[in-house]
Coordinates of C-alpha atoms and ligand atoms in Angstrom, one line a residue:
M1 CA -13.4 55.6 39.3
T2 CA -10.4 53.5 38.6
K3 CA -6.9 55.0 38.7
K4 CA -5.1 54.8 35.3
I5 CA -1.5 53.6 35.6
A6 CA 1.4 53.9 33.1
L7 CA 4.2 51.5 34.0
L8 CA 7.8 52.0 32.9
G9 CA 9.8 48.7 33.2
S10 CA 6.8 46.4 33.3
T11 CA 8.8 43.2 32.8
G12 CA 11.2 43.8 35.7
S13 CA 11.1 42.9 39.3
I14 CA 9.2 46.0 40.4
G15 CA 7.2 46.0 37.2
T16 CA 5.8 42.5 37.5
Q17 CA 5.0 43.0 41.2
T18 CA 3.2 46.3 40.3
L19 CA 1.1 44.3 37.8
Q20 CA 0.3 41.7 40.6
V21 CA -1.0 44.6 42.8
I22 CA -3.1 46.0 39.9
D23 CA -4.4 42.5 39.1
E24 CA -5.5 42.1 42.7
H25 CA -7.6 45.3 42.5
P26 CA -9.4 45.6 39.2
E27 CA -11.9 47.9 41.0
L28 CA -9.1 50.3 41.8
F29 CA -6.7 50.3 38.9
E30 CA -6.5 50.1 35.2
V31 CA -3.3 49.7 33.0
E32 CA -3.1 52.6 30.5
A33 CA 0.4 52.0 29.1
L34 CA 3.4 49.7 29.5
A35 CA 7.1 50.1 28.7
A36 CA 9.5 47.2 28.6
G37 CA 13.0 46.6 27.3
S38 CA 13.6 43.4 25.4
N39 CA 11.5 40.7 27.0
I40 CA 9.0 40.6 24.2
E41 CA 7.4 37.3 25.3
L42 CA 6.5 38.6 28.7
V43 CA 5.4 42.1 27.6
L44 CA 3.1 40.4 25.1
K45 CA 1.5 38.3 27.8
Q46 CA 1.0 41.5 29.8
I47 CA -0.5 43.3 26.9
H48 CA -3.1 40.5 26.4
Q49 CA -3.9 40.4 30.1
F50 CA -4.1 44.1 30.8
R51 CA -5.0 45.7 27.4
P52 CA -3.0 48.9 27.6
S53 CA -3.6 51.5 24.8
K54 CA 0.1 52.2 24.3
V55 CA 3.2 50.0 24.6
S56 CA 6.9 50.7 24.2
V57 CA 10.0 48.5 24.0
A58 CA 13.7 49.2 23.8
S59 CA 14.5 48.7 20.1
R60 CA 12.8 49.2 16.7
E61 CA 13.3 45.5 15.9
A62 CA 11.5 44.5 19.1
A63 CA 8.7 46.9 18.2
E64 CA 8.3 45.5 14.7
S65 CA 8.0 41.9 16.0
L66 CA 5.6 43.1 18.7
K67 CA 3.3 45.0 16.3
A68 CA 2.3 41.8 14.5
Q69 CA 1.1 40.2 17.7
V70 CA -0.7 42.9 19.7
P71 CA -4.5 43.4 19.7
A72 CA -5.9 45.8 17.2
G73 CA -5.8 49.4 18.4
T74 CA -2.7 48.9 20.6
K75 CA -0.1 51.5 19.6
V76 CA 3.5 50.3 19.7
Y77 CA 6.5 52.7 20.3
Y78 CA 10.2 52.1 20.9
G79 CA 13.4 53.6 22.3
E80 CA 13.9 56.7 24.4
E81 CA 11.0 58.5 22.7
G82 CA 8.7 55.5 23.2
L83 CA 9.5 55.6 26.9
V84 CA 8.6 59.3 27.0
E85 CA 5.4 58.6 25.1
I86 CA 4.3 55.9 27.7
A87 CA 5.2 58.3 30.6
A88 CA 3.6 61.4 29.3
G89 CA 1.4 60.7 26.2
T90 CA -1.6 59.0 27.7
Q91 CA -4.5 59.5 30.0
A92 CA -2.7 57.9 32.9
D93 CA -3.1 59.5 36.4
T94 CA 0.0 57.8 37.9
V95 CA 3.3 56.8 36.3
V96 CA 5.3 54.0 38.0
T97 CA 8.9 54.5 37.2
A98 CA 10.5 51.0 37.4
V99 CA 13.2 51.1 34.8
T100 CA 16.8 50.9 36.0
G101 CA 19.3 53.7 35.9
S102 CA 19.5 57.4 34.9
M103 CA 17.9 56.5 31.6
G104 CA 14.6 57.0 33.4
L105 CA 15.2 60.7 33.8
P106 CA 13.7 62.2 30.6
A107 CA 10.6 60.1 30.9
T108 CA 10.1 61.1 34.6
L109 CA 10.5 64.8 33.8
A110 CA 8.0 64.4 30.8
A111 CA 5.5 62.8 33.1
I112 CA 5.9 65.6 35.7
D113 CA 5.4 68.2 33.0
E114 CA 2.1 66.5 32.2
G115 CA 1.0 66.7 35.8
K116 CA 1.1 63.0 36.5
T117 CA 1.7 61.6 40.0
I118 CA 5.0 59.8 40.1
A119 CA 5.3 56.5 42.0
L120 CA 9.1 56.4 42.1
A121 CA 11.1 53.2 42.2
N122 CA 13.8 54.4 39.8
K123 CA 16.0 56.0 42.5
E124 CA 18.8 56.8 40.0
T125 CA 16.6 59.6 38.6
L126 CA 16.7 61.4 41.9
V127 CA 20.4 60.7 42.5
T128 CA 21.4 62.0 39.1
A129 CA 19.3 65.2 39.0
G130 CA 17.4 65.5 42.3
H131 CA 17.3 69.3 42.4
I132 CA 15.8 69.4 38.9
V133 CA 13.2 66.7 39.4
M134 CA 12.1 68.1 42.8
Q135 CA 11.9 71.7 41.5
R136 CA 9.9 70.6 38.5
A137 CA 7.5 68.6 40.7
A138 CA 7.0 71.6 43.0
D139 CA 6.4 73.9 40.0
K140 CA 3.8 71.5 38.6
N141 CA 2.4 70.6 42.0
V142 CA 3.0 67.0 41.3
A143 CA 3.4 64.4 44.1
I144 CA 6.4 62.1 44.1
L145 CA 5.5 59.0 46.1
P146 CA 8.2 56.6 47.1
V147 CA 8.1 53.0 46.1
D148 CA 11.5 52.1 47.6
S149 CA 10.7 50.2 50.8
E150 CA 12.8 52.4 53.1
H151 CA 11.4 55.6 51.7
S152 CA 7.9 54.3 51.8
A153 CA 8.5 53.5 55.4
I154 CA 9.6 57.0 56.2
F155 CA 6.8 58.5 54.2
Q156 CA 4.3 56.4 56.2
C157 CA 6.0 57.4 59.5
L158 CA 5.8 61.0 58.6
N159 CA 2.1 60.9 57.8
G160 CA 0.4 63.8 59.6
E161 CA 3.5 64.7 61.7
P162 CA 4.8 68.3 61.8
R163 CA 8.0 68.3 59.7
E164 CA 9.7 70.9 61.8
R165 CA 9.6 68.4 64.7
L166 CA 11.5 65.8 62.7
H167 CA 15.0 65.2 64.2
S168 CA 16.5 62.6 61.9
L169 CA 15.7 59.6 59.8
T170 CA 17.3 56.2 59.7
L171 CA 17.4 53.9 56.7
T172 CA 17.9 50.2 57.6
A173 CA 20.2 48.1 55.5
S174 CA 20.3 44.3 55.3
G175 CA 23.9 44.3 54.4
G176 CA 23.4 42.4 51.0
S177 CA 24.8 39.1 49.8
F178 CA 28.2 39.4 51.4
R179 CA 27.4 40.9 54.7
H180 CA 29.2 38.0 56.5
L181 CA 32.4 38.3 54.5
S182 CA 35.5 40.4 55.4
R183 CA 37.1 42.7 52.8
E184 CA 39.8 40.0 52.4
Q185 CA 37.1 37.4 51.5
L186 CA 35.5 39.8 49.0
R187 CA 38.5 39.4 46.6
D188 CA 37.3 36.2 44.9
V189 CA 33.5 36.4 45.1
T190 CA 31.6 35.6 41.9
V191 CA 28.7 37.1 40.0
E192 CA 26.5 34.2 41.0
D193 CA 27.3 34.7 44.7
A194 CA 26.6 38.4 44.5
L195 CA 23.2 37.8 42.9
K196 CA 22.0 35.8 45.9
H197 CA 20.4 38.4 48.2
P198 CA 19.4 37.1 51.6
N199 CA 16.0 38.8 52.0
W200 CA 14.8 40.3 48.7
S201 CA 14.4 39.0 45.2
M202 CA 15.2 42.0 42.9
G203 CA 16.7 42.9 39.5
A204 CA 20.4 42.2 38.9
K205 CA 21.7 45.8 39.2
I206 CA 20.1 46.6 42.5
T207 CA 21.2 43.2 43.9
I208 CA 24.8 44.0 43.2
D209 CA 24.3 47.6 44.5
S210 CA 23.0 46.0 47.8
A211 CA 26.2 43.9 48.1
T212 CA 28.5 47.0 47.5
M213 CA 26.2 49.1 49.7
V214 CA 26.0 51.6 46.8
N215 CA 22.3 51.0 46.9
K216 CA 22.1 52.4 50.5
G217 CA 24.2 55.3 49.3
L218 CA 21.8 56.0 46.5
E219 CA 19.0 55.7 49.0
V220 CA 20.6 58.3 51.3
I221 CA 20.7 60.8 48.4
E222 CA 17.1 59.8 47.4
A223 CA 16.0 60.5 51.0
H224 CA 17.7 63.8 51.0
W225 CA 15.7 64.9 48.0
L226 CA 12.4 63.3 48.9
F227 CA 12.3 64.5 52.5
G228 CA 14.4 67.6 52.4
L229 CA 16.8 66.7 55.2
G230 CA 20.6 67.4 55.4
Y231 CA 23.0 64.5 55.2
E232 CA 23.9 64.8 58.9
E233 CA 20.2 64.0 59.7
I234 CA 20.1 60.9 57.5
N235 CA 21.5 57.7 59.2
V236 CA 22.1 54.2 58.1
L237 CA 21.8 51.2 60.4
L238 CA 22.5 47.5 59.7
H239 CA 19.5 45.4 60.3
P240 CA 19.9 41.9 58.8
E241 CA 16.3 40.8 59.0
S242 CA 14.8 43.6 56.9
I243 CA 11.7 43.7 59.1
I244 CA 12.0 47.3 60.3
H245 CA 12.0 49.0 56.9
S246 CA 13.2 52.4 58.3
F247 CA 12.3 54.8 61.1
V248 CA 12.1 58.5 62.0
E249 CA 13.0 60.3 65.2
F250 CA 11.3 63.4 66.4
T251 CA 12.6 66.3 68.6
D252 CA 10.9 64.8 71.6
T253 CA 13.1 61.6 71.2
S254 CA 10.0 59.6 70.1
I255 CA 10.8 57.1 67.3
I256 CA 8.2 55.8 64.8
A257 CA 9.1 52.8 62.6
Q258 CA 7.3 50.9 59.8
L259 CA 7.5 47.1 59.9
G260 CA 6.5 44.2 57.8
N261 CA 7.8 41.1 56.0
P262 CA 10.1 42.0 53.1
D263 CA 7.6 42.2 50.3
M264 CA 7.8 45.0 47.7
R265 CA 4.2 44.7 46.9
V266 CA 3.4 46.5 50.1
P267 CA 5.2 49.8 49.3
I268 CA 4.2 49.5 45.6
Q269 CA 0.6 49.3 46.6
Y270 CA 0.8 52.1 49.1
A271 CA 2.2 54.4 46.5
L272 CA -0.8 53.5 44.3
T273 CA -3.5 53.8 46.9
Y274 CA -2.1 56.7 48.9
P275 CA -3.6 58.4 50.9
D276 CA -5.9 55.4 51.3
R277 CA -4.9 51.7 51.8
A278 CA -6.3 48.5 50.4
S279 CA -6.2 44.8 51.4
L280 CA -3.2 42.8 50.1
N281 CA -2.9 39.1 49.8
A282 CA 0.5 38.9 51.6
K283 CA 2.0 37.1 54.6
R284 CA 1.3 38.9 57.8
L285 CA 4.2 39.7 60.1
S286 CA 4.4 37.7 63.3
L287 CA 6.9 39.2 65.6
A288 CA 6.6 36.2 67.9
E289 CA 7.8 34.0 64.9
V290 CA 10.6 36.4 64.1
A291 CA 11.5 36.4 67.8
Q292 CA 14.6 38.5 67.5
L293 CA 15.7 41.6 65.5
N294 CA 19.3 42.5 65.2
F295 CA 21.1 45.8 64.6
R296 CA 24.7 46.9 64.0
K297 CA 26.4 50.2 63.6
M298 CA 27.2 50.8 59.9
D299 CA 30.9 50.1 59.2
F300 CA 32.1 52.7 56.7
D301 CA 35.5 50.9 56.4
R302 CA 33.9 47.7 55.4
F303 CA 31.5 49.5 53.0
P304 CA 33.5 52.4 51.5
C305 CA 30.9 52.9 48.7
L306 CA 28.5 54.2 51.3
R307 CA 31.1 56.7 52.6
M308 CA 31.7 57.8 49.0
A309 CA 27.9 58.2 48.4
Y310 CA 27.6 60.5 51.5
E311 CA 30.6 62.5 50.2
C312 CA 29.1 62.9 46.8
G313 CA 25.7 63.9 48.3
R314 CA 27.4 66.5 50.5
M315 CA 29.4 67.9 47.5
G316 CA 26.2 68.1 45.5
G317 CA 26.2 69.5 41.9
T318 CA 27.4 66.9 39.4
A319 CA 29.1 64.7 42.1
P320 CA 26.0 62.3 42.6
T321 CA 25.4 62.3 38.8
V322 CA 29.0 61.0 38.2
F323 CA 28.9 58.6 41.1
N324 CA 25.7 57.1 39.8
A325 CA 26.7 56.8 36.1
A326 CA 30.1 55.4 37.0
N327 CA 28.4 52.8 39.2
E328 CA 26.0 51.8 36.4
V329 CA 28.9 51.1 34.1
A330 CA 31.0 49.3 36.8
V331 CA 28.1 47.0 37.8
A332 CA 27.3 46.2 34.1
R333 CA 31.0 45.3 33.6
F334 CA 31.0 43.2 36.8
L335 CA 27.9 41.4 35.5
R336 CA 29.7 40.8 32.2
R337 CA 32.6 39.4 34.2
E338 CA 35.0 42.0 32.9
I339 CA 36.0 43.3 36.4
S340 CA 36.0 41.8 39.8
F341 CA 33.6 42.7 42.6
L342 CA 36.1 45.0 44.4
Q343 CA 37.0 46.7 41.1
I344 CA 33.5 48.2 41.3
E345 CA 34.5 50.4 44.2
D346 CA 38.0 51.1 42.6
T347 CA 36.2 52.3 39.5
L348 CA 34.0 54.7 41.6
E349 CA 37.0 56.0 43.5
K350 CA 39.0 56.7 40.4
V351 CA 36.2 58.3 38.5
M352 CA 35.3 60.5 41.4
Q353 CA 39.0 61.5 41.9
R354 CA 39.1 62.7 38.3
H355 CA 35.8 64.6 38.3
E356 CA 35.7 68.3 38.8
V357 CA 32.4 69.0 40.4
I358 CA 30.1 71.6 38.7
A359 CA 27.7 73.3 41.1
H360 CA 24.0 73.9 40.2
P361 CA 24.1 71.9 36.9
D362 CA 21.3 72.3 34.4
L363 CA 20.0 69.3 32.4
D364 CA 22.6 69.6 29.7
T365 CA 25.4 69.7 32.2
I366 CA 24.0 66.7 33.9
R367 CA 23.9 64.8 30.6
E368 CA 27.5 65.7 29.9
A369 CA 28.7 64.7 33.3
D370 CA 26.8 61.4 33.0
T371 CA 28.3 60.7 29.6
W372 CA 31.8 61.6 30.8
A373 CA 31.5 59.4 33.8
R374 CA 30.4 56.4 31.7
R375 CA 33.4 56.9 29.3
I376 CA 35.9 57.1 32.2
A377 CA 34.4 54.1 34.0
A378 CA 34.5 52.0 30.9
E379 CA 38.3 52.6 30.4
Ligands
NDP1 P1 14.8 45.0 36.7 O1 16.2 44.9 36.1 O2 14.2 43.8 37.3 O3 13.8 45.6 35.6 C1 14.2 46.7 34.8 C2 13.1 47.0 33.8 O4 13.5 48.0 32.9 C3 12.7 45.8 33.0 O5 11.3 45.8 32.7 C4 13.4 46.1 31.7 O6 12.9 45.5 30.5 C5 13.2 47.6 31.6 N1 14.1 48.2 30.6 C6 15.4 48.0 30.4 N2 15.9 48.7 29.4 C7 14.9 49.4 29.0 C8 14.7 50.4 27.9 N3 15.7 50.7 27.1 N4 13.4 50.9 27.7 C9 12.4 50.6 28.6 N5 12.5 49.7 29.5 C10 13.7 49.1 29.7 O7 15.0 46.1 37.8 P2 14.2 46.3 39.2 O8 12.7 46.1 39.0 O9 14.9 45.5 40.2 O10 14.5 47.8 39.5 C11 13.8 48.9 38.8 C12 14.1 50.2 39.6 O11 13.5 50.1 40.9 C13 15.6 50.5 39.9 O12 15.8 51.8 39.8 C14 15.8 50.0 41.3 O13 16.8 50.6 42.0 C15 14.4 50.3 41.9 N6 14.1 49.5 43.1 C16 13.9 48.1 42.9 C17 13.6 47.3 44.0 C18 13.3 45.9 43.8 O14 12.9 45.2 44.8 N7 13.6 45.3 42.7 C19 13.4 47.9 45.3 C20 13.6 49.3 45.4 C21 13.9 50.1 44.3 P3 13.3 44.0 29.9 O15 13.5 43.1 31.1 O16 12.1 43.7 29.1 O17 14.5 44.2 29.1
MG2 MG1 15.4 50.1 49.2

């Protein structure tokens, strides 16, 4: 029996690589539904190749133009409701969440309510409302399988190990596009420079998040929710080569790490085949070729956004929600060249200073905090 997949964000970096994995294994997977934003040309190609029963795009106009061109029987939806329909309104077994930002939250919750396994790339969902997502998944007995490479690594290292013997986990960080620059040199960096990640080819938002180290901060919070560890047990280590994708340490001091060339198809495929594995047409890692791996202690003065993310994680409540939403706006403004690179962290700092954290927020409170943070960050 093939596994039926619904894919949110099919035209993005994770989305297209997910479809490569599916294409390599027609005996294992079938595409049930696709959601994209505004790249109509690409989603149309995907529809003709993978023949989903339902498709959604961001706007009504995009949906209208798509309707005329899809094969008979393909249903076309749009907007927020369309995204929820793709996530929850089909026969899919697994939903891959690969849209960017907290906009993925309603669709992820809807998929969980329908009992679908979540292959989670959209880390902002867990950052913005981790307690709600994890509780809902536990209630519905739904598995949340990580696609993020670091979390996939940890998930693989923990396979079959007694959780109570886990001492700590360490997320590795490449350092992003500006890892060789001092804070002084960061003043005048451009959008183009920021978009050149040394090891990974990813969507624009996460590439900027890697340069500010916000991405690692979001990943620390993601790890807290996925693996149920306190923030003092989650470490970050600079590792420029991105070969060790992360590691865990047990109470007996033994460390288990997961290694490989930087290739997102590996964690994507593992989330889709778990608990099994399948072959993958990817470059094999030769440690002899790599010859040397380097590590450096994380510098929280050089990367203040990571320090802020830890603080927000520890505060809990609406703090991570606001941090994430403010960051989404600040990054979008940087990409539109409205603010400088260093103003991203200034924005985060100012919005966090003005926010009064609300503990144990429900979904409405989360939505309000998210909206508030976006408004303040846009000022
Ligand atoms: P991209 O920017 O490459 O892709 C985002 C996707 O979301 C696109 O398909 C885009 O569609 C779609 N989208 C945008 N707006 C809407 C909308 N309103 N409705 C439906 N779909 C929409 O992002 P990435 O693939 O890089 O990242 C996706 C998620 O995965 C993020 O949360 C990121 O943090 C996470 N992640 C990514 C990694 C990577 O290697 N890229 C690694 C680990 C995690 P369109 O292009 O058609 O407008
Ligand atoms: Mg990652």
